Amino acid sequence: MSRPAQQGLGGAPGVRDYSGSLMVMLTHRCSLRCSYCGVVRDDRTMTWPVLRKALDLLLTSTSPNLQLRYFGGEPLLCFGLIRKAVEAAEASGRKVHHMITTNGLGLDAAKLSWLSGRDAEVLFSLDGGPATHLRWRPSPSGRDVHSKLVANIKALQRSGVSYFVNLIVHPGEARTWGEDLDFVLGVGVRRLQIGYAAGTGWDLRDRGAFLSFMESAARLCAGSGIELLNLKSGAEPVMLSEEVIAETDGRLYLDPAVFMERFFPGLKAAMLLGRLGEVRSLAEVRRTRAEVLRLFTGRCPASTPEGKLLADNLRIGLETGRLMGRLRRSPSAAA
């Protein structure tokens, strides 16, 4: 089965284009308690009328590459909503790519069977081996669910549904990064995205270690036929994501206002774009990366703890982006 082309991760290598992409926050509920997650967890959940308006807003885009990205919380807790949105998109006559960002715990055979053959893709979060997951991605009860995640990713591989794995690493933990990468590749993952934990500090030593790790990972992936999506996404610095996200209540924000809300609680006031049903087109609420930076720094001045954290995260993002650009321009450097 051929894989759908990546959408929202950039058109040409190194160019991210969100003109035809919209994120939807299906729920703030989650089946895990990841310590580094910046999303506020509670019981808010989107209704179908709100999600239908989000799809209608996406369909106003003239981009040939439309993508609806389901986010949370854990969006698979609302799989019924995902099914309705996919079916409505198919009935619209427009080609819409559906990406589900999931912790993987609820990815069962019935969901995989329904997704198979559709223009859908799974972003599966898997940070490495059992010890890493137990430390950073525990269940509410503290029970180890790692074996279940591995079983689910193997079922995903057998299903033929397009997917890639997102692996997050943490400052001060460089000794485990290579082991965790080896674990992920060892379960048969062929498409991979590696991220640094945002919303936490990365000092000079940790940044240097991360850049060295990423360069080694690029060489390893190139030599093993693994697709490292960092090399083509153009997504750095991630703190300045200009993608639009629809909250559960229908309010529209810039992406960081929701995915970093726990660490930067004032962002929603600064990054509110409008409301579904009132905004006439997706183009109307698009913003540039420079505008995202202006809104961010206006809410988090450099002299504040939040401003210092923002500057720190921008620094590692810019350095990572430069490294990926260099490796992209000189493929032999990653081989």
mmCIF file of C-alpha atoms in Angstrom:
data_model
loop_
_atom_site.group_PDB
_atom_site.id
_atom_site.type_symbol
_atom_site.label_atom_id
_atom_site.label_comp_id
_atom_site.label_asym_id
_atom_site.label_seq_id
_atom_site.Cartn_x
_atom_site.Cartn_y
_atom_site.Cartn_z
ATOM 1 C CA MET A 1 0.000 0.000 0.000
ATOM 2 C CA SER A 2 1.403 3.390 -0.967
ATOM 3 C CA ARG A 3 1.817 5.962 1.777
ATOM 4 C CA PRO A 4 -0.061 9.263 1.624
ATOM 5 C CA ALA A 5 2.275 12.194 1.126
ATOM 6 C CA GLN A 6 3.217 14.049 4.282
ATOM 7 C CA GLN A 7 1.100 17.132 4.758
ATOM 8 C CA GLY A 8 1.660 20.014 7.142
ATOM 9 C CA LEU A 9 5.258 18.957 7.687
ATOM 10 C CA GLY A 10 6.290 21.133 4.789
ATOM 11 C CA GLY A 11 5.868 21.014 1.019
ATOM 12 C CA ALA A 12 9.329 21.154 -0.476
ATOM 13 C CA PRO A 13 12.042 20.025 1.966
ATOM 14 C CA GLY A 14 12.590 22.649 4.631
ATOM 15 C CA VAL A 15 9.440 24.624 3.814
ATOM 16 C CA ARG A 16 6.476 24.273 6.123
ATOM 17 C CA ASP A 17 3.153 25.298 4.661
ATOM 18 C CA TYR A 18 0.091 25.403 6.908
ATOM 19 C CA SER A 19 -2.150 27.186 4.411
ATOM 20 C CA GLY A 20 -4.218 24.011 4.040
ATOM 21 C CA SER A 21 -3.798 22.590 7.539
ATOM 22 C CA LEU A 22 -5.947 22.930 10.642
ATOM 23 C CA MET A 23 -5.518 21.323 14.056
ATOM 24 C CA VAL A 24 -8.507 20.411 16.195
ATOM 25 C CA MET A 25 -8.338 19.926 19.961
ATOM 26 C CA LEU A 26 -10.781 17.046 20.313
ATOM 27 C CA THR A 27 -10.397 16.662 24.074
ATOM 28 C CA HIS A 28 -8.266 17.634 27.051
ATOM 29 C CA ARG A 29 -8.773 14.172 28.551
ATOM 30 C CA CYS A 30 -5.855 11.760 28.319
ATOM 31 C CA SER A 31 -5.065 8.168 29.249
ATOM 32 C CA LEU A 32 -1.457 8.999 30.197
ATOM 33 C CA ARG A 33 0.156 11.596 32.446
ATOM 34 C CA CYS A 34 3.216 12.685 30.475
ATOM 35 C CA SER A 35 5.229 14.993 32.721
ATOM 36 C CA TYR A 36 6.501 17.174 29.870
ATOM 37 C CA CYS A 37 3.146 17.752 28.181
ATOM 38 C CA GLY A 38 2.227 21.439 28.008
ATOM 39 C CA VAL A 39 -1.494 20.831 27.480
ATOM 40 C CA VAL A 40 -3.834 21.487 30.414
ATOM 41 C CA ARG A 41 -5.656 18.246 31.277
ATOM 42 C CA ASP A 42 -9.357 18.362 32.179
ATOM 43 C CA ASP A 43 -12.698 17.051 30.884
ATOM 44 C CA ARG A 44 -13.284 19.507 28.020
ATOM 45 C CA THR A 45 -14.298 17.683 24.836
ATOM 46 C CA MET A 46 -15.328 18.942 21.409
ATOM 47 C CA THR A 47 -18.821 18.294 20.072
ATOM 48 C CA TRP A 48 -19.641 17.206 16.535
ATOM 49 C CA PRO A 49 -21.202 20.575 15.535
ATOM 50 C CA VAL A 50 -17.969 22.330 16.521
ATOM 51 C CA LEU A 51 -15.819 19.794 14.661
ATOM 52 C CA ARG A 52 -18.069 20.117 11.599
ATOM 53 C CA LYS A 53 -17.467 23.886 11.617
ATOM 54 C CA ALA A 54 -13.733 23.235 11.838
ATOM 55 C CA LEU A 55 -13.879 21.001 8.775
ATOM 56 C CA ASP A 56 -15.921 23.636 6.933
ATOM 57 C CA LEU A 57 -13.245 26.229 7.772
ATOM 58 C CA LEU A 58 -10.521 23.944 6.439
ATOM 59 C CA LEU A 59 -12.460 23.473 3.204
ATOM 60 C CA THR A 60 -12.297 27.229 2.576
ATOM 61 C CA SER A 61 -8.590 26.835 1.831
ATOM 62 C CA THR A 62 -7.609 26.815 -1.834
ATOM 63 C CA SER A 63 -4.533 24.703 -1.061
ATOM 64 C CA PRO A 64 -4.430 21.390 -2.960
ATOM 65 C CA ASN A 65 -2.987 19.780 0.191
ATOM 66 C CA LEU A 66 -5.642 19.867 2.881
ATOM 67 C CA GLN A 67 -4.951 18.313 6.254
ATOM 68 C CA LEU A 68 -7.032 17.970 9.408
ATOM 69 C CA ARG A 69 -4.870 17.181 12.438
ATOM 70 C CA TYR A 70 -6.505 15.623 15.492
ATOM 71 C CA PHE A 71 -4.852 16.602 18.757
ATOM 72 C CA GLY A 72 -5.424 16.323 22.497
ATOM 73 C CA GLY A 73 -5.318 15.183 25.231
ATOM 74 C CA GLU A 74 -5.806 11.847 23.578
ATOM 75 C CA PRO A 75 -7.893 12.128 20.382
ATOM 76 C CA LEU A 76 -8.544 8.379 20.191
ATOM 77 C CA LEU A 77 -10.824 8.840 23.219
ATOM 78 C CA CYS A 78 -13.090 10.592 20.686
ATOM 79 C CA PHE A 79 -12.724 8.189 17.787
ATOM 80 C CA GLY A 80 -16.398 8.547 16.959
ATOM 81 C CA LEU A 81 -15.784 12.221 16.190
ATOM 82 C CA ILE A 82 -12.807 11.334 14.010
ATOM 83 C CA ARG A 83 -14.956 8.895 12.024
ATOM 84 C CA LYS A 84 -17.626 11.540 11.449
ATOM 85 C CA ALA A 85 -15.054 14.087 10.289
ATOM 86 C CA VAL A 86 -13.345 11.656 7.913
ATOM 87 C CA GLU A 87 -16.678 10.603 6.405
ATOM 88 C CA ALA A 88 -17.795 14.226 6.037
ATOM 89 C CA ALA A 89 -14.515 15.128 4.359
ATOM 90 C CA GLU A 90 -14.881 12.213 1.949
ATOM 91 C CA ALA A 91 -18.420 13.362 1.117
ATOM 92 C CA SER A 92 -17.172 16.906 0.404
ATOM 93 C CA GLY A 93 -15.372 15.817 -2.746
ATOM 94 C CA ARG A 94 -12.126 17.441 -1.559
ATOM 95 C CA LYS A 95 -9.040 15.389 -0.789
ATOM 96 C CA VAL A 96 -8.297 15.766 2.934
ATOM 97 C CA HIS A 97 -5.428 14.068 4.735
ATOM 98 C CA HIS A 98 -6.209 13.135 8.347
ATOM 99 C CA MET A 99 -3.417 12.950 10.921
ATOM 100 C CA ILE A 100 -4.044 11.562 14.405
ATOM 101 C CA THR A 101 -1.534 12.460 17.110
ATOM 102 C CA THR A 102 -1.817 9.699 19.706
ATOM 103 C CA ASN A 103 -0.073 8.115 22.668
ATOM 104 C CA GLY A 104 -1.047 4.817 21.035
ATOM 105 C CA LEU A 105 -2.690 3.239 24.062
ATOM 106 C CA GLY A 106 -6.178 3.141 22.529
ATOM 107 C CA LEU A 107 -5.135 2.045 19.044
ATOM 108 C CA ASP A 108 -7.022 -1.250 18.766
ATOM 109 C CA ALA A 109 -7.878 -3.599 15.912
ATOM 110 C CA ALA A 110 -11.296 -2.052 15.237
ATOM 111 C CA LYS A 111 -9.855 1.451 14.817
ATOM 112 C CA LEU A 112 -7.028 0.210 12.602
ATOM 113 C CA SER A 113 -9.459 -1.736 10.429
ATOM 114 C CA TRP A 114 -11.599 1.363 9.918
ATOM 115 C CA LEU A 115 -8.592 3.596 9.132
ATOM 116 C CA SER A 116 -7.030 1.125 6.705
ATOM 117 C CA GLY A 117 -7.332 2.279 3.106
ATOM 118 C CA ARG A 118 -8.313 5.818 4.062
ATOM 119 C CA ASP A 119 -6.221 8.960 3.663
ATOM 120 C CA ALA A 120 -5.242 8.838 7.314
ATOM 121 C CA GLU A 121 -1.972 8.781 9.165
ATOM 122 C CA VAL A 122 -0.980 8.108 12.768
ATOM 123 C CA LEU A 123 1.634 10.084 14.668
ATOM 124 C CA PHE A 124 2.526 7.557 17.393
ATOM 125 C CA SER A 125 4.406 8.882 20.430
ATOM 126 C CA LEU A 126 7.027 6.378 21.603
ATOM 127 C CA ASP A 127 9.951 7.753 23.592
ATOM 128 C CA GLY A 128 12.032 4.595 23.822
ATOM 129 C CA GLY A 129 12.334 1.671 26.208
ATOM 130 C CA PRO A 130 10.273 0.740 29.296
ATOM 131 C CA ALA A 131 12.313 2.728 31.837
ATOM 132 C CA THR A 132 12.066 5.947 29.820
ATOM 133 C CA HIS A 133 8.314 5.582 29.389
ATOM 134 C CA LEU A 134 7.710 4.783 33.021
ATOM 135 C CA ARG A 135 9.629 7.903 34.012
ATOM 136 C CA TRP A 136 8.189 10.430 31.554
ATOM 137 C CA ARG A 137 4.918 8.934 30.248
ATOM 138 C CA PRO A 138 3.243 7.085 33.147
ATOM 139 C CA SER A 139 -0.373 5.983 33.301
ATOM 140 C CA PRO A 140 -2.628 7.654 35.898
ATOM 141 C CA SER A 141 -2.256 4.620 38.161
ATOM 142 C CA GLY A 142 1.491 4.361 37.600
ATOM 143 C CA ARG A 143 1.016 1.000 35.900
ATOM 144 C CA ASP A 144 3.593 0.142 33.244
ATOM 145 C CA VAL A 145 1.803 0.190 29.861
ATOM 146 C CA HIS A 146 4.918 -0.016 27.683
ATOM 147 C CA SER A 147 4.341 -3.603 26.555
ATOM 148 C CA LYS A 148 0.841 -2.612 25.424
ATOM 149 C CA LEU A 149 2.273 0.278 23.385
ATOM 150 C CA VAL A 150 4.781 -1.999 21.681
ATOM 151 C CA ALA A 151 2.037 -4.499 20.859
ATOM 152 C CA ASN A 152 -0.088 -1.689 19.431
ATOM 153 C CA ILE A 153 2.683 -0.328 17.231
ATOM 154 C CA LYS A 154 3.280 -3.800 15.828
ATOM 155 C CA ALA A 155 -0.435 -4.082 15.069
ATOM 156 C CA LEU A 156 -0.225 -0.673 13.395
ATOM 157 C CA GLN A 157 2.635 -1.918 11.233
ATOM 158 C CA ARG A 158 0.649 -4.980 10.171
ATOM 159 C CA SER A 159 -2.436 -2.889 9.359
ATOM 160 C CA GLY A 160 -0.802 -0.932 6.531
ATOM 161 C CA VAL A 161 -2.054 2.377 7.960
ATOM 162 C CA SER A 162 0.522 5.101 7.343
ATOM 163 C CA TYR A 163 2.351 6.188 10.484
ATOM 164 C CA PHE A 164 5.495 7.622 11.959
ATOM 165 C CA VAL A 165 6.888 7.724 15.476
ATOM 166 C CA ASN A 166 7.602 10.850 17.487
ATOM 167 C CA LEU A 167 10.411 10.400 20.045
ATOM 168 C CA ILE A 168 11.020 13.104 22.653
ATOM 169 C CA VAL A 169 14.270 13.428 24.611
ATOM 170 C CA HIS A 170 15.003 15.400 27.763
ATOM 171 C CA PRO A 171 17.880 17.561 29.012
ATOM 172 C CA GLY A 172 20.272 15.827 31.384
ATOM 173 C CA GLU A 173 19.359 12.395 29.969
ATOM 174 C CA ALA A 174 21.834 12.163 27.072
ATOM 175 C CA ARG A 175 23.153 8.824 28.301
ATOM 176 C CA THR A 176 19.827 7.182 27.434
ATOM 177 C CA TRP A 177 19.025 8.878 24.116
ATOM 178 C CA GLY A 178 20.949 6.415 21.962
ATOM 179 C CA GLU A 179 19.423 3.431 23.745
ATOM 180 C CA ASP A 180 15.929 4.805 23.299
ATOM 181 C CA LEU A 181 16.529 5.479 19.616
ATOM 182 C CA ASP A 182 17.853 1.946 19.164
ATOM 183 C CA PHE A 183 14.754 0.588 20.885
ATOM 184 C CA VAL A 184 12.377 2.478 18.602
ATOM 185 C CA LEU A 185 14.213 1.407 15.472
ATOM 186 C CA GLY A 186 14.412 -2.123 16.856
ATOM 187 C CA VAL A 187 10.625 -2.506 16.829
ATOM 188 C CA GLY A 188 10.639 -1.897 13.085
ATOM 189 C CA VAL A 189 9.945 1.838 12.847
ATOM 190 C CA ARG A 190 10.978 3.188 9.433
ATOM 191 C CA ARG A 191 9.763 6.779 9.684
ATOM 192 C CA LEU A 192 10.794 8.865 12.661
ATOM 193 C CA GLN A 193 10.667 12.360 14.104
ATOM 194 C CA ILE A 194 12.893 13.289 17.068
ATOM 195 C CA GLY A 195 12.023 16.192 19.316
ATOM 196 C CA TYR A 196 13.410 17.900 22.389
ATOM 197 C CA ALA A 197 11.130 18.454 25.376
ATOM 198 C CA ALA A 198 9.747 21.972 25.063
ATOM 199 C CA GLY A 199 8.753 24.068 28.029
ATOM 200 C CA THR A 200 11.885 23.133 29.959
ATOM 201 C CA GLY A 201 15.400 24.541 30.097
ATOM 202 C CA TRP A 202 18.196 23.487 27.751
ATOM 203 C CA ASP A 203 21.577 24.877 28.797
ATOM 204 C CA LEU A 204 24.647 25.097 26.579
ATOM 205 C CA ARG A 205 25.892 21.626 27.503
ATOM 206 C CA ASP A 206 22.509 19.961 26.904
ATOM 207 C CA ARG A 207 22.046 21.786 23.599
ATOM 208 C CA GLY A 208 25.463 20.646 22.429
ATOM 209 C CA ALA A 209 24.672 17.075 23.422
ATOM 210 C CA PHE A 210 21.352 17.207 21.577
ATOM 211 C CA LEU A 211 22.894 18.554 18.380
ATOM 212 C CA SER A 212 25.563 15.838 18.457
ATOM 213 C CA PHE A 213 22.869 13.233 19.033
ATOM 214 C CA MET A 214 20.791 14.528 16.136
ATOM 215 C CA GLU A 215 23.766 14.455 13.783
ATOM 216 C CA SER A 216 24.527 10.868 14.820
ATOM 217 C CA ALA A 217 20.851 9.944 14.462
ATOM 218 C CA ALA A 218 20.782 11.406 10.949
ATOM 219 C CA ARG A 219 23.791 9.297 9.962
ATOM 220 C CA LEU A 220 22.280 6.183 11.517
ATOM 221 C CA CYS A 221 18.950 6.708 9.759
ATOM 222 C CA ALA A 222 20.593 7.454 6.402
ATOM 223 C CA GLY A 223 22.669 4.294 6.643
ATOM 224 C CA SER A 224 19.659 2.174 7.624
ATOM 225 C CA GLY A 225 17.119 3.482 5.138
ATOM 226 C CA ILE A 226 15.107 5.202 7.889
ATOM 227 C CA GLU A 227 13.193 8.368 6.969
ATOM 228 C CA LEU A 228 14.124 11.054 9.507
ATOM 229 C CA LEU A 229 11.349 13.603 9.129
ATOM 230 C CA ASN A 230 13.319 16.345 10.897
ATOM 231 C CA LEU A 231 15.378 16.687 7.735
ATOM 232 C CA LYS A 232 12.384 17.783 5.663
ATOM 233 C CA SER A 233 9.900 19.368 8.051
ATOM 234 C CA GLY A 234 11.297 22.887 8.435
ATOM 235 C CA ALA A 235 9.427 22.940 11.748
ATOM 236 C CA GLU A 236 12.069 24.633 13.884
ATOM 237 C CA PRO A 237 11.764 26.459 16.119
ATOM 238 C CA VAL A 238 8.631 24.575 17.145
ATOM 239 C CA MET A 239 7.774 27.275 19.690
ATOM 240 C CA LEU A 240 6.888 29.560 16.779
ATOM 241 C CA SER A 241 4.452 27.208 15.078
ATOM 242 C CA GLU A 242 2.013 29.301 13.062
ATOM 243 C CA GLU A 243 -0.536 26.525 12.606
ATOM 244 C CA VAL A 244 -4.106 27.339 13.613
ATOM 245 C CA ILE A 245 -5.814 25.160 16.221
ATOM 246 C CA ALA A 246 -9.505 24.978 17.064
ATOM 247 C CA GLU A 247 -10.152 24.530 20.790
ATOM 248 C CA THR A 248 -12.946 22.317 22.118
ATOM 249 C CA ASP A 249 -15.226 25.357 22.463
ATOM 250 C CA GLY A 250 -14.673 26.538 18.874
ATOM 251 C CA ARG A 251 -12.238 29.343 19.639
ATOM 252 C CA LEU A 252 -9.315 29.556 17.217
ATOM 253 C CA TYR A 253 -5.760 30.064 18.438
ATOM 254 C CA LEU A 254 -2.210 29.848 17.234
ATOM 255 C CA ASP A 255 -0.802 26.416 18.069
ATOM 256 C CA PRO A 256 1.529 27.431 20.976
ATOM 257 C CA ALA A 257 -1.380 28.905 22.940
ATOM 258 C CA VAL A 258 -2.733 25.374 23.453
ATOM 259 C CA PHE A 259 0.246 23.019 23.306
ATOM 260 C CA MET A 260 2.271 25.223 25.679
ATOM 261 C CA GLU A 261 -0.587 26.507 27.853
ATOM 262 C CA ARG A 262 0.615 24.842 31.060
ATOM 263 C CA PHE A 263 4.034 26.517 30.817
ATOM 264 C CA PHE A 264 2.849 29.820 29.318
ATOM 265 C CA PRO A 265 -0.666 30.282 30.746
ATOM 266 C CA GLY A 266 -1.182 33.759 29.316
ATOM 267 C CA LEU A 267 -0.775 32.812 25.668
ATOM 268 C CA LYS A 268 -4.435 32.198 24.946
ATOM 269 C CA ALA A 269 -5.270 35.832 25.600
ATOM 270 C CA ALA A 270 -2.499 36.911 23.230
ATOM 271 C CA MET A 271 -3.039 34.337 20.469
ATOM 272 C CA LEU A 272 -6.817 34.257 20.101
ATOM 273 C CA LEU A 273 -7.704 34.492 16.394
ATOM 274 C CA GLY A 274 -11.478 34.262 16.375
ATOM 275 C CA ARG A 275 -14.240 31.694 16.620
ATOM 276 C CA LEU A 276 -15.534 28.965 14.332
ATOM 277 C CA GLY A 277 -18.665 30.107 12.553
ATOM 278 C CA GLU A 278 -17.548 33.738 12.653
ATOM 279 C CA VAL A 279 -14.245 33.449 10.777
ATOM 280 C CA ARG A 280 -14.969 33.305 7.057
ATOM 281 C CA SER A 281 -11.819 31.574 5.812
ATOM 282 C CA LEU A 282 -8.690 29.841 7.047
ATOM 283 C CA ALA A 283 -6.600 32.430 5.206
ATOM 284 C CA GLU A 284 -8.162 35.148 7.357
ATOM 285 C CA VAL A 285 -6.570 33.816 10.552
ATOM 286 C CA ARG A 286 -3.193 32.737 9.226
ATOM 287 C CA ARG A 287 -0.172 34.448 10.781
ATOM 288 C CA THR A 288 3.528 34.538 9.958
ATOM 289 C CA ARG A 289 6.252 33.174 12.197
ATOM 290 C CA ALA A 290 7.371 36.755 12.855
ATOM 291 C CA GLU A 291 3.869 37.601 14.092
ATOM 292 C CA VAL A 292 3.868 34.559 16.369
ATOM 293 C CA LEU A 293 7.173 35.725 17.846
ATOM 294 C CA ARG A 294 5.807 39.240 18.394
ATOM 295 C CA LEU A 295 2.736 37.923 20.201
ATOM 296 C CA PHE A 296 4.842 35.523 22.272
ATOM 297 C CA THR A 297 7.390 38.107 23.382
ATOM 298 C CA GLY A 298 4.679 40.683 24.022
ATOM 299 C CA ARG A 299 3.089 38.313 26.514
ATOM 300 C CA CYS A 300 6.410 36.948 27.866
ATOM 301 C CA PRO A 301 8.954 39.798 28.074
ATOM 302 C CA ALA A 302 12.614 38.801 28.170
ATOM 303 C CA SER A 303 12.956 39.908 31.805
ATOM 304 C CA THR A 304 10.338 37.415 33.054
ATOM 305 C CA PRO A 305 10.885 33.693 33.829
ATOM 306 C CA GLU A 306 8.543 32.847 30.931
ATOM 307 C CA GLY A 307 10.520 35.119 28.602
ATOM 308 C CA LYS A 308 13.775 33.457 29.589
ATOM 309 C CA LEU A 309 12.264 30.024 29.018
ATOM 310 C CA LEU A 310 10.991 31.133 25.607
ATOM 311 C CA ALA A 311 14.439 32.444 24.638
ATOM 312 C CA ASP A 312 16.009 29.186 25.780
ATOM 313 C CA ASN A 313 13.603 27.088 23.720
ATOM 314 C CA LEU A 314 13.984 29.337 20.692
ATOM 315 C CA ARG A 315 17.744 28.934 20.929
ATOM 316 C CA ILE A 316 17.701 25.134 20.780
ATOM 317 C CA GLY A 317 15.076 25.278 18.033
ATOM 318 C CA LEU A 318 17.127 27.634 15.864
ATOM 319 C CA GLU A 319 20.303 25.608 16.389
ATOM 320 C CA THR A 320 18.486 22.388 15.515
ATOM 321 C CA GLY A 321 16.970 23.997 12.416
ATOM 322 C CA ARG A 322 20.370 25.150 11.220
ATOM 323 C CA LEU A 323 21.806 21.666 11.727
ATOM 324 C CA MET A 324 18.968 20.037 9.795
ATOM 325 C CA GLY A 325 19.403 22.564 7.005
ATOM 326 C CA ARG A 326 23.115 21.821 6.746
ATOM 327 C CA LEU A 327 22.512 18.068 6.664
ATOM 328 C CA ARG A 328 19.751 18.519 4.109
ATOM 329 C CA ARG A 329 21.970 20.561 1.809
ATOM 330 C CA SER A 330 24.852 18.096 2.157
ATOM 331 C CA PRO A 331 23.309 14.597 2.241
ATOM 332 C CA SER A 332 26.773 13.041 2.427
ATOM 333 C CA ALA A 333 27.223 14.663 5.835
ATOM 334 C CA ALA A 334 24.435 12.490 7.210
ATOM 335 C CA ALA A 335 25.519 9.325 5.458
#
